[in-house]
Amino acid sequence: MCGIVGYVGEKKATPILINGLLKLEYRGYDSAGIAVIENNNIEVLKDKGRVCNLESIDGIDKLASTIGIAHTRWATHGKPSKENSHPHTDNSKTFAVVHNGIIENYNELRDFLISKGYTFYSQTDTETIPNLIHYYFSKDEINDNNRFLRAVRCACNDLKGSYAIEVISKLFPELCIVVRKDSPLVIGTGNKENYIASDIPAILSFTKNFYLLDDNEYTVITKDSISFYDNNLEKHNKAIKSIEWDASSAEKDGYDDYMLKEIFEQPNSIRETIGSRLKLDEKCDFEDLNFSKEYLSTINKIYIVACGTAMHAGLSGKTIIEKLCKIPVIVDIASEFRYRDPLIDNKTLCIYISQSGETADTIAALKLAKSKGAKTLAISNVIGSSITREADYSIYTHAGPEIAVASTKAYTSQIVLLAILAIYFAEILESSDKETLENLKSDILDLPTKIGIVLDNLEPIKDFAKSVYTQKDMFFLGRGTDYNVALEGSLKLKEISYIHSEAYAAGELKHGPIALIENGVTVIGIITDSSLVEKCISNIQEVITRGAKTLVISNQILPNNHFDYVIDIPSTSCLISPILSVIPLQLLSYYISKNKGLDVDKPRNLAKSVTVE
Ligand code: M6R
């Protein structure tokens, strides 16, 4: 979950490292630090708190080094403190390391190192790594150029768990060694300079050419060269990738917060997701998929597995796929699926959704399905992300970089992509009539314009946010696919406004939770399915009777309008209505958070990519 940056070149490293860390704060922001090689010594500057605190550390502006590593932390082992911040050094300050991930056997390694005379100043799992490197380096009797690399490889062979690490050494002041296992790491190339980062946006303003590292691929980086080695330290070549993302797409662009910018980007991100995959009067086409009728007909069930918001997108996908393809779909939380011993075989298709493509539980769930013989399909926003490299098939949302911790545009793009995938399957299987599919295609193509209409209607949402931001509890109700949106609205509210909320299938309320409704409690209803309008209204009526304050988001004609607030959204097929009905909810949490004076983009305790279990 932590962010990593590195630089080897001819420019002053410190400003580049800090600039990269600032762009990576969404990965963790409880402490930050850098290490550079200055006058043949390792200088470490770090502290708890945000990256901007680094700039006020005494002497940081005097560092002239042109090589360095940097880290922004989301604490796992050891509370946020200066001692626990990265980079960490070995006892002799010969090696400095930053690390993202978790070393599961760190206690064992610590005991081993203590038995060899090493001491520890932090509670982190990471501090074992520079000391292990030092241990193996000291034991190596061959004093050649590869001694540093051999020591890193030997140390990594002892590590259990996940890691992306950068290592520098005062004995090799011109190079940085990096390696990853189940944690992201990329290398960006420049002219007489090379960059390292856990995520592309951190260095997108410097380069568009990247190497995407594989697990256990040891990489030695100098300003003029990048050399890749396998686990036996055999050298190999690697293809470079050009990333099309525009550097400005990773900036705020005049918006107060990334989240607001990303909400407003949705007309365009949806256009990008649709791309050339869906056209009226033509069959849907995915460049990277070639499913046959023969194969699709053998599928006995589809699993959609993901976490958080991506899992909520999966719930909407289930409704669409079941309706159009007549294949049963089970949606599961990745952290549950991976330990459930799920019933899957070679007739099961498992779809994994992950914006970042780096979520540890989702990747582990994918590996499990593969080991049981299922076909796996990844849906991600990040080209070359870990999940896409594990899956049999990958398709991309192309929503552009999503920086805010609260996911917005990725969610709507994921549902659009699932809808197009469902149409693609249905066309191959001939499981739905042409008219149904053509109507849905037309509705999907109209989404960008309709999202624009929803985004033009901000005032009632701002008003409502102002009237409820001091509340302690809220409820979100919906039936059918509106219930899926209720879940997502409730998650958004919790994560950036810190208001407790619950989402319920509207008909379930009277089976218990209605006991919590009393005067002034806020209830938000979503009503977009014409076949369920009356039922839903009755349920909301039940809470009004008990004193609730209500907001309803709907594209239906609502009889007996007793609601305090109604937000009208354009009508569309109820299969894809979540893409429109979620937007007022995204905005509502945003404005509530602003009213409370909170940091919208960096909510407490959270990080953007959850790369640990
Ligand atoms: O990168 P992923 O889509 O795999 O992330 C999954 C969840 O961690 C993520 O959606 C999380 O729930 C968001 N913070 C929600 O806004």
XYZ file of C-alpha atoms and ligand atoms in Angstrom:
629
model
C 0.000 0.000 0.000
C 3.023 2.283 0.391
C 4.366 4.457 -2.414
C 7.890 4.092 -3.754
C 9.952 6.425 -5.932
C 13.569 6.253 -7.069
C 15.909 8.271 -9.284
C 19.322 7.657 -10.849
C 20.548 10.365 -13.196
C 22.365 13.662 -13.498
C 19.848 15.992 -11.834
C 19.440 16.661 -8.127
C 17.483 13.646 -6.892
C 15.674 15.171 -3.891
C 13.141 17.416 -5.711
C 12.329 14.591 -8.142
C 11.809 12.138 -5.295
C 9.579 14.531 -3.321
C 7.593 15.431 -6.421
C 7.005 11.713 -7.081
C 6.012 11.049 -3.471
C 3.486 13.893 -3.538
C 1.808 12.191 -6.498
C 1.808 8.885 -4.646
C 0.359 10.005 -1.337
C -2.867 8.189 -2.219
C -0.953 4.982 -1.484
C -0.278 5.910 2.127
C 0.402 9.076 4.017
C 1.337 8.459 7.610
C 5.074 9.009 7.146
C 7.572 9.705 4.400
C 11.297 9.677 3.795
C 14.150 9.719 1.335
C 17.686 8.309 1.230
C 20.406 9.637 -1.071
C 24.118 8.989 -1.436
C 25.892 12.190 -0.494
C 29.714 12.332 -0.338
C 29.934 8.524 -0.298
C 27.597 8.245 2.670
C 23.939 7.388 2.916
C 21.838 10.331 4.110
C 18.361 9.427 5.371
C 15.762 12.118 5.975
C 12.369 10.946 7.194
C 9.570 11.675 9.596
C 6.011 10.774 10.409
C 3.245 12.793 8.761
C 2.628 13.923 5.213
C 5.192 14.172 2.420
C 5.107 17.996 2.557
C 6.706 17.796 6.043
C 9.849 16.455 4.387
C 10.467 19.776 2.708
C 10.927 21.473 6.065
C 13.516 18.991 7.364
C 16.786 20.816 8.030
C 19.350 20.418 5.287
C 17.101 18.687 2.743
C 17.524 21.517 0.241
C 21.322 21.240 0.474
C 21.432 17.624 -0.773
C 23.144 17.551 -4.164
C 23.014 13.793 -4.772
C 21.817 12.511 -8.139
C 20.713 9.092 -6.853
C 18.064 8.349 -4.263
C 15.122 6.284 -3.057
C 11.931 7.506 -1.397
C 8.841 6.187 0.350
C 5.426 7.260 1.607
C 4.088 4.845 4.199
C 0.828 3.158 5.144
C 1.792 1.538 8.423
C 1.529 -2.240 8.826
C 4.247 -3.207 11.341
C 4.925 -0.471 13.867
C 2.941 2.698 14.428
C 3.654 5.822 12.375
C 6.853 7.336 13.847
C 10.202 8.637 12.656
C 11.943 5.359 13.578
C 9.415 3.242 11.707
C 9.450 5.454 8.597
C 11.344 4.280 5.533
C 14.084 4.237 4.246
C 15.696 1.780 6.641
C 19.417 1.097 6.835
C 21.519 -1.784 8.092
C 23.513 -1.299 11.297
C 26.589 -0.057 9.432
C 24.575 2.355 7.235
C 26.050 0.723 4.134
C 22.682 -0.160 2.571
C 19.366 1.704 2.548
C 16.053 0.116 1.598
C 12.470 1.192 0.980
C 9.837 -1.500 0.885
C 6.178 -1.916 0.018
C 4.482 -5.126 1.158
C 4.732 -7.385 4.181
C 7.567 -9.700 5.198
C 5.629 -12.485 6.891
C 8.643 -14.250 8.411
C 10.248 -11.084 9.756
C 10.259 -12.319 13.373
C 12.237 -15.375 12.402
C 14.635 -13.280 10.300
C 15.028 -10.763 13.120
C 15.912 -13.518 15.601
C 18.420 -14.937 13.147
C 20.052 -11.531 12.614
C 20.091 -10.794 16.360
C 21.892 -14.118 16.861
C 24.498 -12.813 14.398
C 24.970 -9.598 16.382
C 22.624 -7.236 14.514
C 20.456 -4.745 16.432
C 17.135 -3.139 15.489
C 15.845 0.393 16.044
C 12.317 0.038 14.607
C 9.300 -2.246 14.935
C 9.085 -2.726 11.172
C 9.364 -5.912 9.166
C 11.401 -3.910 6.615
C 14.430 -3.301 8.818
C 15.375 -6.962 8.441
C 16.006 -6.459 4.699
C 19.033 -4.074 4.753
C 20.566 -6.116 7.570
C 20.083 -9.373 5.659
C 21.673 -7.753 2.593
C 24.588 -6.662 4.770
C 24.868 -10.164 6.225
C 25.082 -11.822 2.803
C 27.324 -9.089 1.408
C 29.837 -9.595 4.259
C 29.826 -13.358 3.788
C 30.513 -13.142 0.033
C 34.214 -13.593 -0.617
C 34.138 -12.671 -4.310
C 34.740 -8.954 -4.512
C 33.395 -8.255 -7.998
C 30.775 -5.881 -9.407
C 27.959 -8.342 -8.816
C 28.553 -8.715 -5.091
C 25.842 -6.191 -4.227
C 23.368 -7.894 -6.570
C 24.160 -11.336 -5.128
C 23.588 -10.048 -1.606
C 20.178 -8.608 -2.562
C 19.206 -11.858 -4.274
C 20.284 -13.992 -1.268
C 18.369 -11.712 1.108
C 15.227 -11.865 -1.043
C 15.425 -15.641 -1.217
C 14.968 -15.623 2.569
C 11.887 -13.347 2.480
C 8.371 -14.763 2.718
C 5.494 -12.470 1.837
C 5.204 -9.645 -0.649
C 7.631 -6.913 -1.496
C 8.701 -4.248 -3.893
C 12.060 -2.937 -2.759
C 14.660 -0.417 -3.814
C 18.184 -0.693 -2.426
C 21.120 1.699 -2.620
C 24.581 1.258 -1.156
C 27.323 3.752 -0.324
C 29.800 1.217 -1.749
C 28.092 1.401 -5.171
C 27.103 5.070 -5.366
C 26.127 4.947 -9.017
C 23.439 2.248 -8.924
C 20.132 1.234 -7.448
C 18.861 -2.370 -7.315
C 15.137 -3.083 -7.354
C 13.044 -6.237 -7.201
C 9.380 -7.078 -6.679
C 7.224 -9.992 -5.627
C 3.430 -9.544 -5.562
C 3.806 -5.774 -5.240
C 3.920 -3.283 -8.102
C 7.086 -1.652 -9.426
C 7.863 0.063 -12.729
C 10.963 1.665 -14.201
C 10.678 4.755 -16.386
C 13.479 5.549 -18.810
C 14.915 8.924 -19.771
C 18.003 10.396 -21.356
C 20.915 9.695 -19.007
C 18.432 9.192 -16.193
C 16.083 6.473 -15.010
C 13.136 6.552 -12.653
C 11.542 3.967 -10.399
C 8.028 4.018 -8.977
C 5.365 1.827 -7.493
C 2.796 3.535 -9.770
C 3.103 5.136 -13.174
C 1.504 8.536 -12.248
C 4.428 9.329 -9.916
C 6.819 9.675 -12.845
C 4.461 10.269 -15.755
C 5.570 13.886 -16.064
C 9.166 12.693 -16.716
C 8.646 9.811 -19.143
C 6.086 7.751 -21.020
C 8.405 4.743 -21.544
C 8.262 2.069 -18.903
C 9.511 -1.378 -18.025
C 6.893 -3.287 -16.022
C 8.806 -5.602 -13.728
C 7.878 -9.241 -13.216
C 8.084 -11.059 -9.905
C 11.646 -11.994 -8.871
C 13.195 -9.982 -11.678
C 16.294 -8.313 -10.215
C 17.035 -5.015 -11.909
C 20.224 -3.004 -11.689
C 19.745 0.628 -12.638
C 22.398 3.247 -13.376
C 21.883 6.547 -15.168
C 22.935 4.951 -18.480
C 21.716 1.377 -18.172
C 19.010 -0.948 -16.919
C 19.923 -4.642 -16.600
C 17.424 -7.397 -15.815
C 18.342 -10.678 -14.103
C 16.322 -13.752 -13.240
C 16.499 -15.555 -9.911
C 19.681 -17.357 -11.024
C 21.161 -13.980 -11.889
C 21.117 -14.806 -15.600
C 20.793 -11.576 -17.595
C 17.868 -11.154 -20.018
C 16.292 -8.510 -22.230
C 12.888 -6.983 -21.668
C 10.467 -5.093 -23.870
C 9.730 -1.463 -23.083
C 6.103 -0.247 -23.035
C 4.779 3.168 -23.992
C 1.994 4.392 -21.755
C -0.557 6.631 -23.433
C -1.761 8.389 -20.272
C -1.395 12.123 -20.442
C 0.669 13.616 -17.573
C -2.032 16.241 -16.951
C -4.558 13.436 -16.339
C -2.666 12.758 -13.114
C -2.928 16.441 -12.009
C -5.836 18.260 -10.334
C -6.426 20.502 -13.335
C -8.019 23.383 -11.402
C -10.326 21.201 -9.277
C -10.064 21.426 -5.485
C -9.669 17.676 -5.159
C -8.881 14.691 -7.347
C -12.171 13.093 -6.348
C -14.219 15.980 -7.731
C -12.138 16.022 -10.888
C -12.616 12.286 -11.342
C -16.386 12.544 -10.789
C -16.528 15.214 -13.496
C -14.357 13.165 -15.842
C -17.009 10.444 -16.073
C -18.569 11.439 -19.400
C -15.145 11.125 -20.937
C -13.958 8.070 -19.039
C -17.108 6.228 -20.134
C -16.447 7.254 -23.749
C -12.961 5.792 -23.428
C -14.312 2.575 -21.922
C -16.761 2.157 -24.770
C -14.060 2.990 -27.348
C -14.553 0.975 -30.485
C -15.901 -2.039 -28.625
C -19.561 -1.180 -29.003
C -21.383 0.226 -32.024
C -25.022 0.187 -33.067
C -25.909 -2.500 -35.616
C -22.550 -4.213 -35.212
C -21.518 -7.060 -32.979
C -19.487 -6.051 -29.932
C -15.823 -6.629 -30.379
C -13.016 -7.012 -27.860
C -9.598 -6.944 -29.486
C -8.137 -9.141 -26.767
C -10.928 -11.710 -26.467
C -11.813 -14.496 -28.828
C -14.411 -16.561 -26.966
C -16.190 -19.123 -29.098
C -19.823 -20.199 -28.859
C -18.537 -23.684 -28.155
C -16.582 -22.522 -25.090
C -19.191 -20.073 -23.749
C -21.891 -22.778 -23.982
C -19.890 -24.994 -21.624
C -19.748 -22.387 -18.824
C -21.801 -23.605 -15.861
C -21.386 -20.460 -13.787
C -19.488 -17.218 -13.646
C -17.807 -15.912 -10.519
C -17.146 -12.192 -10.248
C -14.571 -11.585 -7.536
C -13.301 -8.224 -6.279
C -13.045 -5.930 -3.243
C -14.818 -2.754 -2.165
C -16.150 -0.583 -4.939
C -14.964 -3.008 -7.623
C -17.049 -5.711 -5.960
C -20.069 -3.373 -6.035
C -19.515 -2.923 -9.779
C -19.497 -6.720 -9.983
C -22.964 -6.840 -8.389
C -24.317 -4.687 -11.209
C -22.445 -6.896 -13.685
C -24.191 -9.957 -12.264
C -27.616 -8.481 -12.989
C -26.652 -7.656 -16.574
C -24.911 -10.964 -17.386
C -27.670 -13.115 -15.877
C -30.323 -11.155 -17.750
C -28.608 -11.223 -21.142
C -26.630 -14.466 -21.079
C -28.769 -16.669 -18.807
C -25.666 -17.921 -16.995
C -25.746 -17.932 -13.178
C -23.323 -15.402 -11.701
C -21.969 -15.433 -8.152
C -20.348 -12.271 -6.837
C -17.825 -12.807 -4.081
C -15.525 -10.699 -1.917
C -11.952 -11.661 -2.820
C -10.795 -12.012 0.799
C -13.656 -14.484 1.417
C -13.430 -16.328 -1.895
C -9.750 -17.163 -1.441
C -10.373 -19.043 1.814
C -13.794 -20.493 0.989
C -12.662 -23.435 -1.133
C -15.130 -22.276 -3.808
C -16.823 -24.769 -6.106
C -15.051 -24.076 -9.369
C -13.803 -26.230 -12.195
C -12.841 -25.922 -15.835
C -16.449 -25.029 -16.714
C -16.339 -21.938 -14.487
C -15.354 -18.521 -15.790
C -13.919 -16.305 -13.051
C -13.901 -12.553 -13.642
C -11.673 -10.407 -11.390
C -12.220 -6.664 -11.181
C -9.561 -4.348 -9.831
C -9.001 -0.694 -10.674
C -5.371 -0.824 -9.571
C -4.805 -4.418 -10.607
C -2.656 -4.755 -7.493
C -5.133 -5.692 -4.746
C -3.519 -8.582 -2.867
C -6.731 -10.472 -2.084
C -8.047 -10.213 -5.640
C -4.758 -11.466 -7.097
C -4.665 -14.372 -4.630
C -8.280 -15.239 -5.489
C -7.366 -15.281 -9.180
C -4.399 -17.579 -8.599
C -6.652 -19.939 -6.653
C -9.183 -20.186 -9.506
C -6.407 -20.826 -12.015
C -5.064 -23.634 -9.858
C -8.518 -25.223 -9.922
C -8.627 -25.135 -13.718
C -11.056 -22.241 -14.201
C -10.559 -19.685 -16.971
C -9.761 -16.246 -15.577
C -10.546 -12.830 -16.993
C -9.193 -9.635 -15.404
C -10.822 -6.221 -15.652
C -8.405 -3.481 -14.657
C -7.667 0.179 -15.245
C -3.898 -0.178 -15.146
C -2.138 -1.579 -18.178
C 0.342 -4.292 -17.265
C -0.809 -4.413 -13.626
C -0.148 -7.621 -11.700
C -3.667 -8.985 -12.084
C -3.589 -8.622 -15.858
C -0.333 -10.519 -15.990
C -1.772 -13.415 -14.007
C -5.095 -13.753 -15.820
C -5.790 -15.819 -18.936
C -7.546 -12.801 -20.484
C -7.483 -9.096 -19.629
C -9.628 -6.176 -20.653
C -9.084 -2.564 -19.616
C -11.495 0.121 -18.474
C -9.281 2.897 -19.957
C -10.738 5.369 -17.436
C -7.401 7.199 -17.030
C -5.472 7.411 -13.749
C -7.681 7.422 -10.663
C -5.816 9.162 -7.854
C -8.448 9.858 -5.150
C -8.686 7.036 -2.630
C -12.455 6.964 -3.094
C -13.102 5.224 -6.374
C -15.624 6.955 -8.662
C -14.886 6.916 -12.378
C -13.370 3.434 -12.153
C -16.690 2.108 -10.761
C -18.817 3.507 -13.575
C -16.316 2.333 -16.195
C -16.255 -1.149 -14.679
C -20.050 -1.431 -14.983
C -19.962 -0.173 -18.570
C -17.290 -2.718 -19.427
C -19.259 -5.525 -17.780
C -22.342 -4.468 -19.759
C -20.404 -4.549 -23.030
C -18.930 -7.919 -22.063
C -22.420 -9.257 -21.334
C -23.655 -8.072 -24.743
C -20.577 -9.633 -26.385
C -21.310 -12.980 -24.693
C -25.035 -12.748 -25.480
C -24.329 -12.089 -29.157
C -22.076 -15.133 -29.375
C -24.478 -17.314 -27.386
C -27.578 -15.880 -29.107
C -29.127 -15.803 -25.645
C -30.993 -12.478 -26.026
C -33.054 -11.024 -28.812
C -31.486 -8.458 -31.121
C -33.867 -5.668 -30.128
C -33.021 -5.951 -26.427
C -29.321 -5.813 -27.210
C -29.614 -2.918 -29.659
C -31.693 -0.893 -27.154
C -29.115 -1.492 -24.458
C -26.298 -0.510 -26.812
C -28.072 2.700 -27.618
C -28.535 3.433 -23.899
C -24.843 2.768 -23.252
C -23.829 5.120 -26.057
C -26.075 7.832 -24.566
C -24.466 7.569 -21.125
C -21.812 10.307 -21.530
C -24.486 12.893 -22.418
C -26.775 11.755 -19.608
C -23.937 11.834 -17.072
C -23.372 15.442 -18.183
C -27.016 16.192 -17.287
C -26.605 14.661 -13.808
C -23.415 16.699 -13.277
C -25.262 19.902 -14.201
C -27.684 19.445 -11.317
C -25.338 20.130 -8.408
C -27.310 22.617 -6.308
C -29.856 20.244 -4.691
C -27.032 17.858 -3.775
C -24.994 20.669 -2.205
C -28.105 21.841 -0.292
C -28.850 18.383 1.007
C -25.198 17.864 2.006
C -25.323 21.101 4.001
C -28.446 19.973 5.810
C -27.135 16.537 6.863
C -23.370 16.735 7.301
C -23.549 16.784 11.104
C -25.512 13.507 11.245
C -24.038 10.388 12.822
C -25.962 7.759 10.858
C -27.571 7.372 7.457
C -29.410 4.639 5.588
C -29.390 3.824 1.888
C -32.274 1.823 0.442
C -32.959 0.259 -2.928
C -34.383 -2.815 -4.578
C -32.811 -4.894 -7.344
C -29.907 -3.113 -8.958
C -30.711 0.015 -6.934
C -29.685 -1.941 -3.851
C -26.235 -2.417 -5.435
C -26.001 1.354 -5.801
C -27.153 1.794 -2.202
C -24.174 -0.337 -1.126
C -21.785 1.804 -3.129
C -23.334 5.088 -1.891
C -23.002 3.906 1.687
C -19.342 2.891 1.176
C -18.488 6.284 -0.356
C -20.104 8.100 2.568
C -18.247 6.046 5.181
C -14.858 6.314 3.624
C -14.633 10.043 3.009
C -17.177 11.532 5.464
C -16.657 9.173 8.414
C -20.433 8.999 8.873
C -21.720 5.596 9.801
C -24.169 4.294 7.235
C -25.905 1.092 6.238
C -27.305 -0.026 2.920
C -30.365 -2.258 2.931
C -32.469 -3.972 0.336
C -35.569 -1.821 0.879
C -37.826 -4.802 1.563
C -35.492 -6.061 4.272
C -35.792 -2.966 6.435
C -38.837 -4.123 8.327
C -37.049 -7.326 9.318
C -35.014 -5.477 11.920
C -33.216 -2.283 10.951
C -36.387 -0.183 10.954
C -36.003 -0.218 14.754
C -33.186 2.302 14.236
C -35.362 4.830 12.413
C -36.422 7.775 14.541
C -37.062 11.476 14.114
C -34.523 13.176 11.859
C -32.578 10.078 10.722
C -31.535 10.438 7.076
C -32.709 7.816 4.598
C -31.638 7.913 0.964
C -33.673 5.900 -1.538
C -32.731 4.985 -5.094
C -35.589 4.157 -7.471
C -34.818 3.422 -11.118
C -36.592 0.165 -11.868
C -40.125 0.827 -13.123
C -41.270 -2.624 -12.005
C -40.274 -1.888 -8.387
C -41.343 1.770 -7.974
C -44.431 1.159 -5.876
C -42.786 -1.390 -3.610
C -39.885 0.925 -2.995
C -42.068 3.938 -2.336
C -44.010 1.932 0.254
C -40.764 1.070 2.036
C -39.638 4.693 2.075
C -43.115 5.719 3.239
C -42.593 3.433 6.238
C -39.513 5.404 7.309
C -41.176 8.769 6.652
C -43.955 7.715 9.038
C -41.279 7.157 11.678
C -39.804 10.648 11.237
C -36.986 10.033 8.719
C -35.658 12.818 6.537
C -35.565 11.492 2.968
C -33.716 12.041 -0.263
C -34.772 10.060 -3.309
C -32.749 9.645 -6.495
C -34.962 8.523 -9.328
C -35.702 8.509 -13.032
C -39.329 7.429 -12.466
C -42.563 9.371 -12.090
C -43.069 9.268 -8.355
C -46.699 9.386 -7.214
C -47.480 10.879 -3.788
C -44.244 12.744 -3.516
C -43.729 13.145 0.220
C -39.968 13.124 0.087
C -37.922 15.983 1.471
C -35.590 16.058 -1.533
C -35.795 14.423 -4.954
C -32.938 14.326 -7.441
C -34.133 13.536 -10.949
C -31.759 11.683 -13.211
C -32.256 10.835 -16.900
C -33.985 7.578 -17.684
C -32.103 4.629 -19.107
C -32.269 0.828 -19.035
C -32.412 -0.246 -15.390
C -29.552 -2.646 -16.171
C -27.157 0.283 -16.447
C -28.982 2.867 -14.297
C -26.347 2.480 -11.505
C -23.974 4.421 -13.739
C -26.260 7.458 -13.476
C -27.782 6.994 -10.018
C -24.413 6.609 -8.288
C -23.220 10.047 -9.380
C -25.449 12.098 -7.011
C -24.264 9.753 -4.236
C -20.597 10.294 -5.125
C -21.220 14.046 -5.084
C -23.176 13.853 -1.841
C -20.322 12.160 0.035
C -17.900 14.640 -1.521
C -19.873 17.698 -0.366
C -20.563 16.229 3.074
C -16.835 15.617 3.476
C -16.075 19.193 2.363
C -18.675 20.583 4.799
C -16.923 18.666 7.552
C -13.575 20.109 6.486
C -12.041 16.685 5.831
C -9.273 15.711 3.425
C -11.413 14.177 0.680
C -8.610 12.615 -1.318
C -6.753 11.115 1.618
C -9.272 9.747 4.097
C -7.895 8.499 7.383
C -6.601 4.926 7.625
C -7.126 4.211 3.919
C -4.842 3.778 0.932
C -5.620 3.517 -2.741
C -4.136 0.123 -3.545
C -4.480 -2.501 -0.873
C -1.437 -4.605 -1.640
C -1.454 -6.426 1.695
C -3.936 -8.985 3.003
O -7.860 -1.361 -6.957
P -9.086 -2.170 -6.609
O -10.234 -1.883 -7.501
O -8.792 -3.647 -6.541
O -9.479 -1.716 -5.154
C -10.524 -2.344 -4.473
C -10.934 -1.567 -3.252
O -9.854 -1.451 -2.364
C -11.428 -0.162 -3.606
O -12.475 -0.199 -4.511
C -11.875 0.577 -2.326
O -13.023 -0.016 -1.809
C -12.090 2.055 -2.649
N -11.391 2.878 -1.728
C -13.512 2.451 -2.627
O -13.697 3.785 -2.923
